[in-house]
Short mmCIF file of C-alpha atoms in Angstrom, two decimals:
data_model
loop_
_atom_site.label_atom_id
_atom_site.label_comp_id
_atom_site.label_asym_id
_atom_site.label_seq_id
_atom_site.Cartn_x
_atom_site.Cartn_y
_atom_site.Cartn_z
CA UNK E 18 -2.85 -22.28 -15.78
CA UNK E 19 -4.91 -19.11 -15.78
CA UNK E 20 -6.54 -18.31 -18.96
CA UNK E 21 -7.60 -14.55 -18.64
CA UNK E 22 -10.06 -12.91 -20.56
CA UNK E 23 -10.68 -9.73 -18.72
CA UNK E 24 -7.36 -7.87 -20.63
CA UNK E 25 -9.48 -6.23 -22.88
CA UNK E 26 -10.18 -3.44 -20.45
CA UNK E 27 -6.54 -2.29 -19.83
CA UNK E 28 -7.65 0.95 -18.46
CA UNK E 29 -11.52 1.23 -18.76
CA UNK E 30 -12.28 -1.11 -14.93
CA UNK E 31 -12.61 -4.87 -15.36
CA UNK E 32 -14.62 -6.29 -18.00
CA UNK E 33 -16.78 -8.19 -15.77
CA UNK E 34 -17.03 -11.21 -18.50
CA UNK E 35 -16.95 -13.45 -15.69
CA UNK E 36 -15.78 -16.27 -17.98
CA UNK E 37 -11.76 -16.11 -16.53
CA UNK E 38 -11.05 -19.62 -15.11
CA UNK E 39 -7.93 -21.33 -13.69
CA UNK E 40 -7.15 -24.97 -15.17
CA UNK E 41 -6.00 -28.09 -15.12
CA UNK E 42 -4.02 -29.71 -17.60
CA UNK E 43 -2.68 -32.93 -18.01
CA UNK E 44 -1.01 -35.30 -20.22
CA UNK E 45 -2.22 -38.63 -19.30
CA UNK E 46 -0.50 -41.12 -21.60
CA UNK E 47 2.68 -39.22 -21.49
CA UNK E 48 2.68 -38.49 -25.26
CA UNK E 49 3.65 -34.69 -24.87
CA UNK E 50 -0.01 -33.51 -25.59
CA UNK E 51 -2.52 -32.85 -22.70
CA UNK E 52 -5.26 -34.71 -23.62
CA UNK E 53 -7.25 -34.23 -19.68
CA UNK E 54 -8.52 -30.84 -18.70
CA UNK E 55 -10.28 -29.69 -15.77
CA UNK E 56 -11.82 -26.43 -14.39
CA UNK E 57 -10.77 -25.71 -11.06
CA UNK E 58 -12.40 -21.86 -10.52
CA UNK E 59 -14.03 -19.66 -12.36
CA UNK E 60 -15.77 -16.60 -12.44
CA UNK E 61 -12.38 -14.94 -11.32
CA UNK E 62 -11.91 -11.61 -12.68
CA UNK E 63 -8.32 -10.85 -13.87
CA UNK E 64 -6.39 -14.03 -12.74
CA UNK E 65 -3.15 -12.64 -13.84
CA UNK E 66 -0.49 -15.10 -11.68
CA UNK E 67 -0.76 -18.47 -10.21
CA UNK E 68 1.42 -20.36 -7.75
CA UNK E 69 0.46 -23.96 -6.34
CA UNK E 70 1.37 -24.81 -2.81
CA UNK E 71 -0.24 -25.10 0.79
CA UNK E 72 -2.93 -27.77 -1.06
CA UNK E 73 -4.56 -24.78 -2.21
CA UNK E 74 -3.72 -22.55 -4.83
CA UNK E 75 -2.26 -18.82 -4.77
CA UNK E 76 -3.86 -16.20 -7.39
CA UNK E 77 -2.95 -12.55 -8.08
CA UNK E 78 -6.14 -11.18 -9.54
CA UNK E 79 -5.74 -7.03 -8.90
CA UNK E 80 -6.66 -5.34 -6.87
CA UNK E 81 -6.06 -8.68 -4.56
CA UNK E 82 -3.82 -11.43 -3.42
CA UNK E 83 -5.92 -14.48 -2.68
CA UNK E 84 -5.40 -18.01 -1.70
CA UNK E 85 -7.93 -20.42 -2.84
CA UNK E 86 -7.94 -23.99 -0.67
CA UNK E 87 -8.42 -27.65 -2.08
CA UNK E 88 -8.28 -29.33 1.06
CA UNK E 89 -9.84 -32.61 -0.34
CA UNK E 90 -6.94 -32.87 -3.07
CA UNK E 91 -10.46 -33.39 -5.72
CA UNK E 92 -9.19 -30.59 -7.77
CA UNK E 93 -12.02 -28.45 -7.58
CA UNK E 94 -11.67 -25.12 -5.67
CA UNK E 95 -12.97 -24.69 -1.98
CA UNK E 96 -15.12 -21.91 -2.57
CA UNK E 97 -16.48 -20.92 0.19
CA UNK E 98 -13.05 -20.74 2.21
CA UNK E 99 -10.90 -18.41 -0.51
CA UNK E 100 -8.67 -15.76 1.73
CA UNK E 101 -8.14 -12.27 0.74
CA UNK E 102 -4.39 -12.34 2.13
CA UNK E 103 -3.62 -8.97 0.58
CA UNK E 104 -4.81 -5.69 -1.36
CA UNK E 105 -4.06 -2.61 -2.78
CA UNK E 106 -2.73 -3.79 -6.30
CA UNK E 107 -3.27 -0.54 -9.24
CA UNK E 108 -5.14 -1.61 -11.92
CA UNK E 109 -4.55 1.34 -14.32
CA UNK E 110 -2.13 -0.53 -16.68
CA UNK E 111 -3.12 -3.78 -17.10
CA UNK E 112 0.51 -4.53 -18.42
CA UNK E 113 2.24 -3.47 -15.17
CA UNK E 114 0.34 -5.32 -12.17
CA UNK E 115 1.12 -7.89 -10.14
CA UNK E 116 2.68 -11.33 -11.81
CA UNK E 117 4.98 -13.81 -11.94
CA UNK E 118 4.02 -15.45 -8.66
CA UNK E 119 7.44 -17.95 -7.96
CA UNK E 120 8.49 -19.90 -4.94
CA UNK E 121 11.72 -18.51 -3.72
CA UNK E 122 14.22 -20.84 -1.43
CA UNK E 123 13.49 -18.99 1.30
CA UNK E 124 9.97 -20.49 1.52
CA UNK E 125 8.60 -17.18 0.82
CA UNK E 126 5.99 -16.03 -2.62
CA UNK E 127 8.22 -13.66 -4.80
CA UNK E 128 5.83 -11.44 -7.34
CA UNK E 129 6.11 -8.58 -9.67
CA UNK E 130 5.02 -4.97 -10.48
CA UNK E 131 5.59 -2.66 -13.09
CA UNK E 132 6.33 0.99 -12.42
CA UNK E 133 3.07 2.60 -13.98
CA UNK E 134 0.72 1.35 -11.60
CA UNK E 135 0.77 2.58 -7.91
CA UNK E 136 -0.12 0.18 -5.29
CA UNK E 137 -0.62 0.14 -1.88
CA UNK E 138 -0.38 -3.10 -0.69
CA UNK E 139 -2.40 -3.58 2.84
CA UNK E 140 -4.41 -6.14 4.49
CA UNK E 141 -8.40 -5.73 4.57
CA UNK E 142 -9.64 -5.56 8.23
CA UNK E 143 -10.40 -9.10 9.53
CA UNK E 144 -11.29 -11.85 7.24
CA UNK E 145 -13.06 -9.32 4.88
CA UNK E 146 -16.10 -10.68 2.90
CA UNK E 147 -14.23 -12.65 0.41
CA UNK E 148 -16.78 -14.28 -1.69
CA UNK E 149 -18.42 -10.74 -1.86
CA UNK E 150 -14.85 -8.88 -3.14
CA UNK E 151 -12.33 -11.54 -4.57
CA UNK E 152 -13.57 -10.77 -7.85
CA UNK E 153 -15.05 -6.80 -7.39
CA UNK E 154 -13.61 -3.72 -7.03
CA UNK E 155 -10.88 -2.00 -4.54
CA UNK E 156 -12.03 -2.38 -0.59
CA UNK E 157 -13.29 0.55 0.43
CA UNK E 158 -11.40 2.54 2.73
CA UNK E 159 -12.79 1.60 6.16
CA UNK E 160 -12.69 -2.06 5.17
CA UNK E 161 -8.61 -1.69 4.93
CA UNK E 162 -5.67 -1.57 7.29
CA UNK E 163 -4.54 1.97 7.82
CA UNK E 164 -0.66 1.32 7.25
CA UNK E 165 0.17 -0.15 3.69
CA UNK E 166 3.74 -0.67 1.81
CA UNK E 167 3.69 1.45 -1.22
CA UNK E 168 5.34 0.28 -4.60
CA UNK E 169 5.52 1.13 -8.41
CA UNK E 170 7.57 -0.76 -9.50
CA UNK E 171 10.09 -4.02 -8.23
CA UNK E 172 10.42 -7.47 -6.80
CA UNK E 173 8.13 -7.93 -3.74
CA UNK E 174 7.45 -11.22 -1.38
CA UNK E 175 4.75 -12.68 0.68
CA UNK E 176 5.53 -15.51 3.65
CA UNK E 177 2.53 -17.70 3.37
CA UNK E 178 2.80 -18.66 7.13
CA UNK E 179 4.20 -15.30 8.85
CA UNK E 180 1.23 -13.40 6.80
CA UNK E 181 3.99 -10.94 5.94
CA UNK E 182 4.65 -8.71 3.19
CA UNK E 183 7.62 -6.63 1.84
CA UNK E 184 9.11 -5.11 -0.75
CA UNK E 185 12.05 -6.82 -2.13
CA UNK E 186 13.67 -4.31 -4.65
CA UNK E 187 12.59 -0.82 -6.67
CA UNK E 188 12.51 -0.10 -9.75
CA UNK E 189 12.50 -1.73 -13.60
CA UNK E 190 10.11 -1.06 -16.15
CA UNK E 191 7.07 -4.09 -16.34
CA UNK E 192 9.40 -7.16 -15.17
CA UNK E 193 7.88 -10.27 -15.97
CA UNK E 194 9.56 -13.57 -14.66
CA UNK E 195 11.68 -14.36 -11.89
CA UNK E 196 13.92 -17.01 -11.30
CA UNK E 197 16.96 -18.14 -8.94
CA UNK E 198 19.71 -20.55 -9.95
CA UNK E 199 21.39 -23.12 -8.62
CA UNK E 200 22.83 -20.88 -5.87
CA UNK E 201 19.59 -18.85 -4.86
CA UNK E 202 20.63 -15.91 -7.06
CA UNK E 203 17.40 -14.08 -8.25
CA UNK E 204 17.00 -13.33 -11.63
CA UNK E 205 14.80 -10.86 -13.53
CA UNK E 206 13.68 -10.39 -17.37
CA UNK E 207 11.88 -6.92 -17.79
CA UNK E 208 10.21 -5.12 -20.83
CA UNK E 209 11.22 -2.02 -23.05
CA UNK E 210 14.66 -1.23 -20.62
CA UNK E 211 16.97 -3.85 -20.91
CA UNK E 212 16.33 -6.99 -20.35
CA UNK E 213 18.03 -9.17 -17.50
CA UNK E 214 18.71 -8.07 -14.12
CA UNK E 215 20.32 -9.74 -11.12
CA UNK E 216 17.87 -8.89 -8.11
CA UNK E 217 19.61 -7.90 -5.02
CA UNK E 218 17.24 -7.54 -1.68
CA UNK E 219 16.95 -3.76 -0.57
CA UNK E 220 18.26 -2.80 -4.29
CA UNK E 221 17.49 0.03 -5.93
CA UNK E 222 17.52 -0.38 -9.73
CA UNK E 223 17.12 1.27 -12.80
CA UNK E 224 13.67 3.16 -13.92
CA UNK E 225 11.84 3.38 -17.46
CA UNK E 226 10.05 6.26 -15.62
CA UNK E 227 8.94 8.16 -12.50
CA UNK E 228 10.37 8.93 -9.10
CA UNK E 229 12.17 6.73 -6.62
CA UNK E 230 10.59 7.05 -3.55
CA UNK E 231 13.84 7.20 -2.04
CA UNK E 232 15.19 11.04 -2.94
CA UNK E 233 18.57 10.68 -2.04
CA UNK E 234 19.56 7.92 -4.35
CA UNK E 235 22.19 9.61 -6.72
CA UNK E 236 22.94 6.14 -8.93
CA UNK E 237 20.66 3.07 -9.43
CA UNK E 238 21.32 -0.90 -10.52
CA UNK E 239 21.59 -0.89 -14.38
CA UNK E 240 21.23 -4.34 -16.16
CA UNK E 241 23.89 -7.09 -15.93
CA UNK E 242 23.28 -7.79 -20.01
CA UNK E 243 26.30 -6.87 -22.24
CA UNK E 244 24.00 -6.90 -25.41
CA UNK E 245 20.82 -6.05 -26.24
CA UNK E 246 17.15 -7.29 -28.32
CA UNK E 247 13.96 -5.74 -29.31
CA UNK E 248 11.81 -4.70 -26.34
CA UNK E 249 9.55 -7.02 -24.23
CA UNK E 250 10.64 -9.79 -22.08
CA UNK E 251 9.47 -12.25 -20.08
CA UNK E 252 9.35 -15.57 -17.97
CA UNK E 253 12.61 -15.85 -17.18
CA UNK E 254 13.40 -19.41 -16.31
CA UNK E 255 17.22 -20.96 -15.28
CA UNK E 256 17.09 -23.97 -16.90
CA UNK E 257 17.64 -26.68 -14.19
CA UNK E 258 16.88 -29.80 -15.37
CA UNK E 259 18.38 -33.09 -17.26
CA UNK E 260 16.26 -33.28 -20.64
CA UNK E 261 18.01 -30.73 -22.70
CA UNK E 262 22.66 -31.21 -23.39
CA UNK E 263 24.58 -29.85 -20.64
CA UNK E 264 25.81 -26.90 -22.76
CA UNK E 265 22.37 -25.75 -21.58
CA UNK E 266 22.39 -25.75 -17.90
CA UNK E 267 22.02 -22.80 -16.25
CA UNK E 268 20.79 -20.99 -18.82
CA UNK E 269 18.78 -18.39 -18.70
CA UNK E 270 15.41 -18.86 -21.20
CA UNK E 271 13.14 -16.05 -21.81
CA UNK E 272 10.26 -15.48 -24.23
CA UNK E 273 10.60 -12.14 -26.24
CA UNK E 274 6.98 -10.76 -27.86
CA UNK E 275 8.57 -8.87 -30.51
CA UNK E 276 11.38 -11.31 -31.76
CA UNK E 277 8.14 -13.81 -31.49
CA UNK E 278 10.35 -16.40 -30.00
CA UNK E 279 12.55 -17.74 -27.43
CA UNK E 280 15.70 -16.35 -26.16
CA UNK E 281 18.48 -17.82 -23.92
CA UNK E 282 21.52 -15.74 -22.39
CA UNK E 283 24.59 -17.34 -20.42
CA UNK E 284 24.88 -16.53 -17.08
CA UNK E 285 29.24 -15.60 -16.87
CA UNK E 286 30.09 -14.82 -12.81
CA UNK E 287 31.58 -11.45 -12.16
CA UNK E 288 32.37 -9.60 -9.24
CA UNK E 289 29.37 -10.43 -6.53
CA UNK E 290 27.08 -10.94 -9.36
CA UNK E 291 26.82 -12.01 -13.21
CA UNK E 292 27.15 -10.64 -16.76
CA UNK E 293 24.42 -12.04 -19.05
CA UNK E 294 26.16 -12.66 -22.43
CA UNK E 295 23.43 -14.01 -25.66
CA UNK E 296 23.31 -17.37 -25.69
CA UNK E 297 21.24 -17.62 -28.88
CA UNK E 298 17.83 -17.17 -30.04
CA UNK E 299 16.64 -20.93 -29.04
CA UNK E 300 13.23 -20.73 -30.85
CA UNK E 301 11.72 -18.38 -33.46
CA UNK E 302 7.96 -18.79 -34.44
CA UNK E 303 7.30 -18.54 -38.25
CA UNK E 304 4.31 -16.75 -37.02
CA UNK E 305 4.05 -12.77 -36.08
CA UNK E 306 0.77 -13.82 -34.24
CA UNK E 307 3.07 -16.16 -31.59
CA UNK E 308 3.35 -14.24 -28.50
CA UNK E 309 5.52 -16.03 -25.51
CA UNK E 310 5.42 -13.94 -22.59
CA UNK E 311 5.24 -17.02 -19.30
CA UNK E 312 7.42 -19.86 -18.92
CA UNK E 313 8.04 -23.10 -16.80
CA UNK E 314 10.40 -25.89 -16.68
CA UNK E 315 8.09 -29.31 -16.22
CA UNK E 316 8.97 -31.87 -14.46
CA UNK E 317 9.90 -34.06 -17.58
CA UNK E 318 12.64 -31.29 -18.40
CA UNK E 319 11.21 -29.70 -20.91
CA UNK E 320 10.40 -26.14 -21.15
CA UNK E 321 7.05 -24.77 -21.61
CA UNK E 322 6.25 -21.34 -22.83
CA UNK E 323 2.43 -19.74 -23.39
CA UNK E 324 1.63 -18.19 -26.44
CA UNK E 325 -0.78 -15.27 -26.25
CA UNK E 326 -1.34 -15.43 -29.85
CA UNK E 327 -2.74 -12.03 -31.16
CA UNK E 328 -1.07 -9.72 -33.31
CA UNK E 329 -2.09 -6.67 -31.46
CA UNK E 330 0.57 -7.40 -28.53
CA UNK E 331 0.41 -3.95 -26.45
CA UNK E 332 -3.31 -2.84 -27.55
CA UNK E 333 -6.43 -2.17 -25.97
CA UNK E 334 -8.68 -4.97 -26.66
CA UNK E 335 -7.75 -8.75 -27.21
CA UNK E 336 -9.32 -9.76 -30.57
CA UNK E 337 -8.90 -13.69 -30.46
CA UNK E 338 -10.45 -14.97 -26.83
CA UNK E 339 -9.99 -18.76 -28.25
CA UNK E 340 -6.45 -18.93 -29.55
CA UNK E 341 -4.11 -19.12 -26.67
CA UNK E 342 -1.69 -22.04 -26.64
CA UNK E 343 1.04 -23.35 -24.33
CA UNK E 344 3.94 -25.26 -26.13
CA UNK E 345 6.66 -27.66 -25.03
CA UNK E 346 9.57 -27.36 -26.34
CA UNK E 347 11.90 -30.64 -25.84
CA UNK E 348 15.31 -31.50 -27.80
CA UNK E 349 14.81 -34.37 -30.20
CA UNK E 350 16.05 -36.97 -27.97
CA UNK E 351 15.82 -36.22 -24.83
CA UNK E 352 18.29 -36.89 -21.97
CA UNK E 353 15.84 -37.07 -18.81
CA UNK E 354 16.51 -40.16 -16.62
CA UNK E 355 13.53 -42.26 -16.29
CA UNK E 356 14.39 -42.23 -12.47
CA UNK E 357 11.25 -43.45 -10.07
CA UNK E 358 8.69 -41.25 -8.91
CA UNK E 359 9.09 -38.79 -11.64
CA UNK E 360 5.58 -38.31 -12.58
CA UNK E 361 4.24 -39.32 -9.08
CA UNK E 362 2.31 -37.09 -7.00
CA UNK E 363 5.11 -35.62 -4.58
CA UNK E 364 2.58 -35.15 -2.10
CA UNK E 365 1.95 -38.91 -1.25
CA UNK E 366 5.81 -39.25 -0.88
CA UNK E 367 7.48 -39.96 2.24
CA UNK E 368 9.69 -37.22 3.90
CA UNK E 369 12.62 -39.71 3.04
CA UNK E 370 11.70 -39.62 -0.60
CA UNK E 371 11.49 -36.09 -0.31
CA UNK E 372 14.70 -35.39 1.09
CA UNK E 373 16.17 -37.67 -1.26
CA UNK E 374 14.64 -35.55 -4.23
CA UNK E 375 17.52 -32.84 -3.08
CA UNK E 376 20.13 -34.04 -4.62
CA UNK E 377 17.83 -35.05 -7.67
CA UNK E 378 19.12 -33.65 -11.09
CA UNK E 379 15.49 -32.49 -12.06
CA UNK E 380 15.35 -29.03 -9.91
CA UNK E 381 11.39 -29.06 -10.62
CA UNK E 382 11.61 -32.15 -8.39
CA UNK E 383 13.40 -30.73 -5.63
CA UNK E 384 11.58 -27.16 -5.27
CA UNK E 385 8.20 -28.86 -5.14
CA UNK E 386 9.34 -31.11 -2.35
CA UNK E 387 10.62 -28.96 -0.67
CA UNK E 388 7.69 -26.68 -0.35
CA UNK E 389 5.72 -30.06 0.50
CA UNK E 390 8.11 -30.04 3.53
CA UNK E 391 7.84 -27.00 4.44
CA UNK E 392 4.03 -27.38 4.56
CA UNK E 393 4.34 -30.51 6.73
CA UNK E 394 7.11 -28.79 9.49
CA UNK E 395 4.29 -26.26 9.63
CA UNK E 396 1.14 -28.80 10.31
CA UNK E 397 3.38 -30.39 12.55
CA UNK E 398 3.65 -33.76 9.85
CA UNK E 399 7.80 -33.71 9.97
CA UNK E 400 8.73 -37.33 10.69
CA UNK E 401 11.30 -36.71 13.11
CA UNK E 402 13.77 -38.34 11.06
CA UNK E 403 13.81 -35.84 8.33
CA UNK E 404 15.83 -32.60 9.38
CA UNK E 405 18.44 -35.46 10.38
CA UNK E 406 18.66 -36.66 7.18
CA UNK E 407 19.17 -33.19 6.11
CA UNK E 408 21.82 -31.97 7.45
CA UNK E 409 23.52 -35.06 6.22
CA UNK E 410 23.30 -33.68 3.04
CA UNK E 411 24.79 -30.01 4.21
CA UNK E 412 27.25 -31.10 6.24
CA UNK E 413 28.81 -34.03 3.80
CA UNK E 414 27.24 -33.46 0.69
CA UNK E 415 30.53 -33.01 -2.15
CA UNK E 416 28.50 -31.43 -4.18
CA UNK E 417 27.88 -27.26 -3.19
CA UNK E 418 24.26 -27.24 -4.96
CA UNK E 419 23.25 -30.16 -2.95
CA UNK E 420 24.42 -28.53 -0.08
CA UNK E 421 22.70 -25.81 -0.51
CA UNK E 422 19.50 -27.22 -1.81
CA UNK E 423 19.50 -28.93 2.10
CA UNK E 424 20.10 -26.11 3.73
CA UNK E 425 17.35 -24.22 1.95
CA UNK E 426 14.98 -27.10 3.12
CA UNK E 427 16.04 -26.85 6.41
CA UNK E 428 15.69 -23.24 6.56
CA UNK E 429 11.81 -23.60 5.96
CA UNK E 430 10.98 -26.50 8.27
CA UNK E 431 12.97 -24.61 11.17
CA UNK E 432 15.62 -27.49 11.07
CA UNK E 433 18.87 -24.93 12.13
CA UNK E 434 19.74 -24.13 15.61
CA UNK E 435 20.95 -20.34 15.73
CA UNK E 436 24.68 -21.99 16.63
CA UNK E 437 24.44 -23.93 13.43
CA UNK E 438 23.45 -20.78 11.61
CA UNK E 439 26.34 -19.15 13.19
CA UNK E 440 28.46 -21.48 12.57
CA UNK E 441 27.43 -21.50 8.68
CA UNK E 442 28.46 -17.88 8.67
CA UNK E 443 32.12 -19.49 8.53
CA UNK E 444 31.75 -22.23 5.53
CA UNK E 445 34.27 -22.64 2.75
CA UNK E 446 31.45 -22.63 0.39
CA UNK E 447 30.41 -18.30 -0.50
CA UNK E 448 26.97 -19.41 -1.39
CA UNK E 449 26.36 -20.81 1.93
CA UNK E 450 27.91 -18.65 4.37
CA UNK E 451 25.55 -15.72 1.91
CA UNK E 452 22.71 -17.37 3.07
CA UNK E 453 21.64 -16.28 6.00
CA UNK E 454 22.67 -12.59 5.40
CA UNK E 455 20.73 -12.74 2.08
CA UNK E 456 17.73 -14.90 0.49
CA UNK E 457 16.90 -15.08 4.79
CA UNK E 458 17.18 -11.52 6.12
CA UNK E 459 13.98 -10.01 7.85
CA UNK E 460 13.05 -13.89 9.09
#
């Protein structure tokens, strides 16, 4: 987790408290309390997203993108190797920079941006001295790339391997939390507009304000919600996972800072996409102070949501540094299978046990192994018996999700031939024969 305590200066340049830090928690005797903690960086200015993978960890902390290696495993960062992988993030609304850093099944790093803070999103020149800027100002100009991808606002994505960067989709308001389902359709929850949006690549969507950079657009994407709740949303998380009754799955959960709780909406299929209809307000705080804006689904099935916890939700200054909280929120029995390897460390897994985690009713389980595999195809660590074993799964698999869940896999450890991509173009499943038109265009 990243606990940030630079937001005070929304507007007025960091705050240069140098006290921001990224943890780790854990809950040792499985009690649903974390009851270990452990400081893995700090010193970071403005750590405002986090995403674990590559035995390292990935942190958006404006104006930069940076990696940060633990190469040992000792969960302590390797500082002297940290990568500035991109810049260029706008830091004049604290509210609208980059977040919501989220594995995609395409292997790549999907993030966020709100639409009242241009960036222009280049690479410094070289290795740039990254001890000396991950946590100062903007590069200066001769220190940066000439070329850059400009964007106010939308869905963008980084491939951790290719060192590539695009923009996904334009538009929204501040989105905050991104999510796909169980058939790699992205989803979106934004602030102050409405609320849920189903994220198309190359879309252009609806604006709270501004230009499109693209004048010739005469209609953008509206919102696929039917209904409507106060203002600010965010965290949007498709609940995948065994813990909670079925009537839940594939759900989409959201926190809401106004309603001070947690909202869920049903995901209904129409026409290429979906209609979000309310599900129901899940969990309301007695407290006005509660302020959810991230969530996660853990690997136990339970969902967890932060809590800001300050009364004075859009203002300048934050004026309790030492009240943050992060809640679980499980049903009162809960239906998880006890199944084994469920709080083992995927990493010291075997690629069968890994492949086997595909077709694994806990999708926490499967996403993390899969990135695990991608990460061995690319250090050349693939047993040879692996991509085998998945396309097993695709090409007998009865169940679609499974299906696709393998190809996905196989996508990022460059298991496909281009015949058997082909071929896939002709499958009596739509999700799969999407595939490599959408989540893997641009490749």
């Amino acid at each position: 987790m990243a606990e940030n305590k630079d937001y005070e200066s929304r507007g007025a340049g960091f705050s240069n408290s140098g006290d921001s830090r990224i943890l780790i928690l854990e809950d040792t005797d499985g009690d649903g309390v974390a009851d270990s903690q452990k400081v893995f960086m700090e010193g970071l200015a403005f750590p405002a997203a986090i995403a674990v993978g590559f035995d390292g960890v990935f942190i958006g902390a404006p104006p930069n993108l940076i990696f940060v290696p633990d190469k040992n495993g000792d969960d302590e960062a390797d500082l002297d190797d940290i990568q500035i992988l991109l810049t260029g993030w706008g830091i004049r609304d604290r509210h609208e920079t980059l977040n919501s850093l989220h594995w995609g099944p395409d292997g790549w790093l999907y993030g966020l941006q709100g639409f009242a803070t241009p960036s222009k999103i280049r690479k410094p020149k070289g290795d740039g001295d990254a001890k000396l800027y991950y946590h100062k100002d903007p590069f200066p100009e001769d220190l940066l790339e000439k070329d850059g991808v400009d964007i106010n606002g939308g869905v963008w994505r980084y491939h951790p391997v290719k060192d590539r960067f695009e923009v996904v989709a334009h538009g929204f308001s501040n989105p905050w939390g991104i999510d796909y389902d169980a058939k790699g359709q992205l989803l979106m929850t934004a602030c102050v507009i409405p609320h849920l949006w189903h994220v198309v690549p190359g879309g252009i969507y609806h604006r709270q304000g501004g230009q499109h950079f693209n004048p010739f657009v005469y209609e953008d994407i509206k919102t696929i919600a039917n209904h409507s709740h106060r203002s600010a949303h965010g965290g949007a998380r498709v609940y995948q996972s065994d813990a909670f009754p079925k009537e839940e799955q594939g759900r989409i959960f959201m926190a809401n800072i106004h309603e001070h709780g947690v909202l869920s909406d049903i995901l209904i299929p129409k026409g290429s996409g979906y209609e979000g209809k309310h599900g129901d307000e899940f969990m309301m705080a007695n407290n006005a102070q509660w302020v959810g804006f991230s969530m996660e689904i853990g690997p136990d099935g339970g969902l967890y949501a932060l809590d800001w916890h300050d009364a004075d939700i859009c203002g300048k200054e934050v004026l309790n540094e030492e009240t943050g909280r992060i809640f679980r929120i499980m049903p009162e029995k809960s239906l998880a299978q006890d199944f084994p390897g469920r709080y083992s460390d995927l990493n010291k897994m075997t690629d069968a046990q890994l492949v086997a985690l595909q077709t694994n009713t806990s999708d926490w389980h499967a996403r993390r192994a899969r990135g695990i595999l991608h990460k061995r195809a690319v250090n050349k660590k693939l047993d040879s018996k692996t991509n085998p074993a998945l396309k097993l799964i695709f090409t007998k698999d009865k169940n679609p999700d499974w299906r696709l869940r393998a190809m996905w896999t196989l996508h990022q450890t460059g298991g496909f031939t281009e015949k058997e991509l082909i071929n896939s173009l002709s499958d009596k499943d739509p999700y799969i024969r999407l595939g490599p038109s959408n989540c893997f265009a641009k490749i």
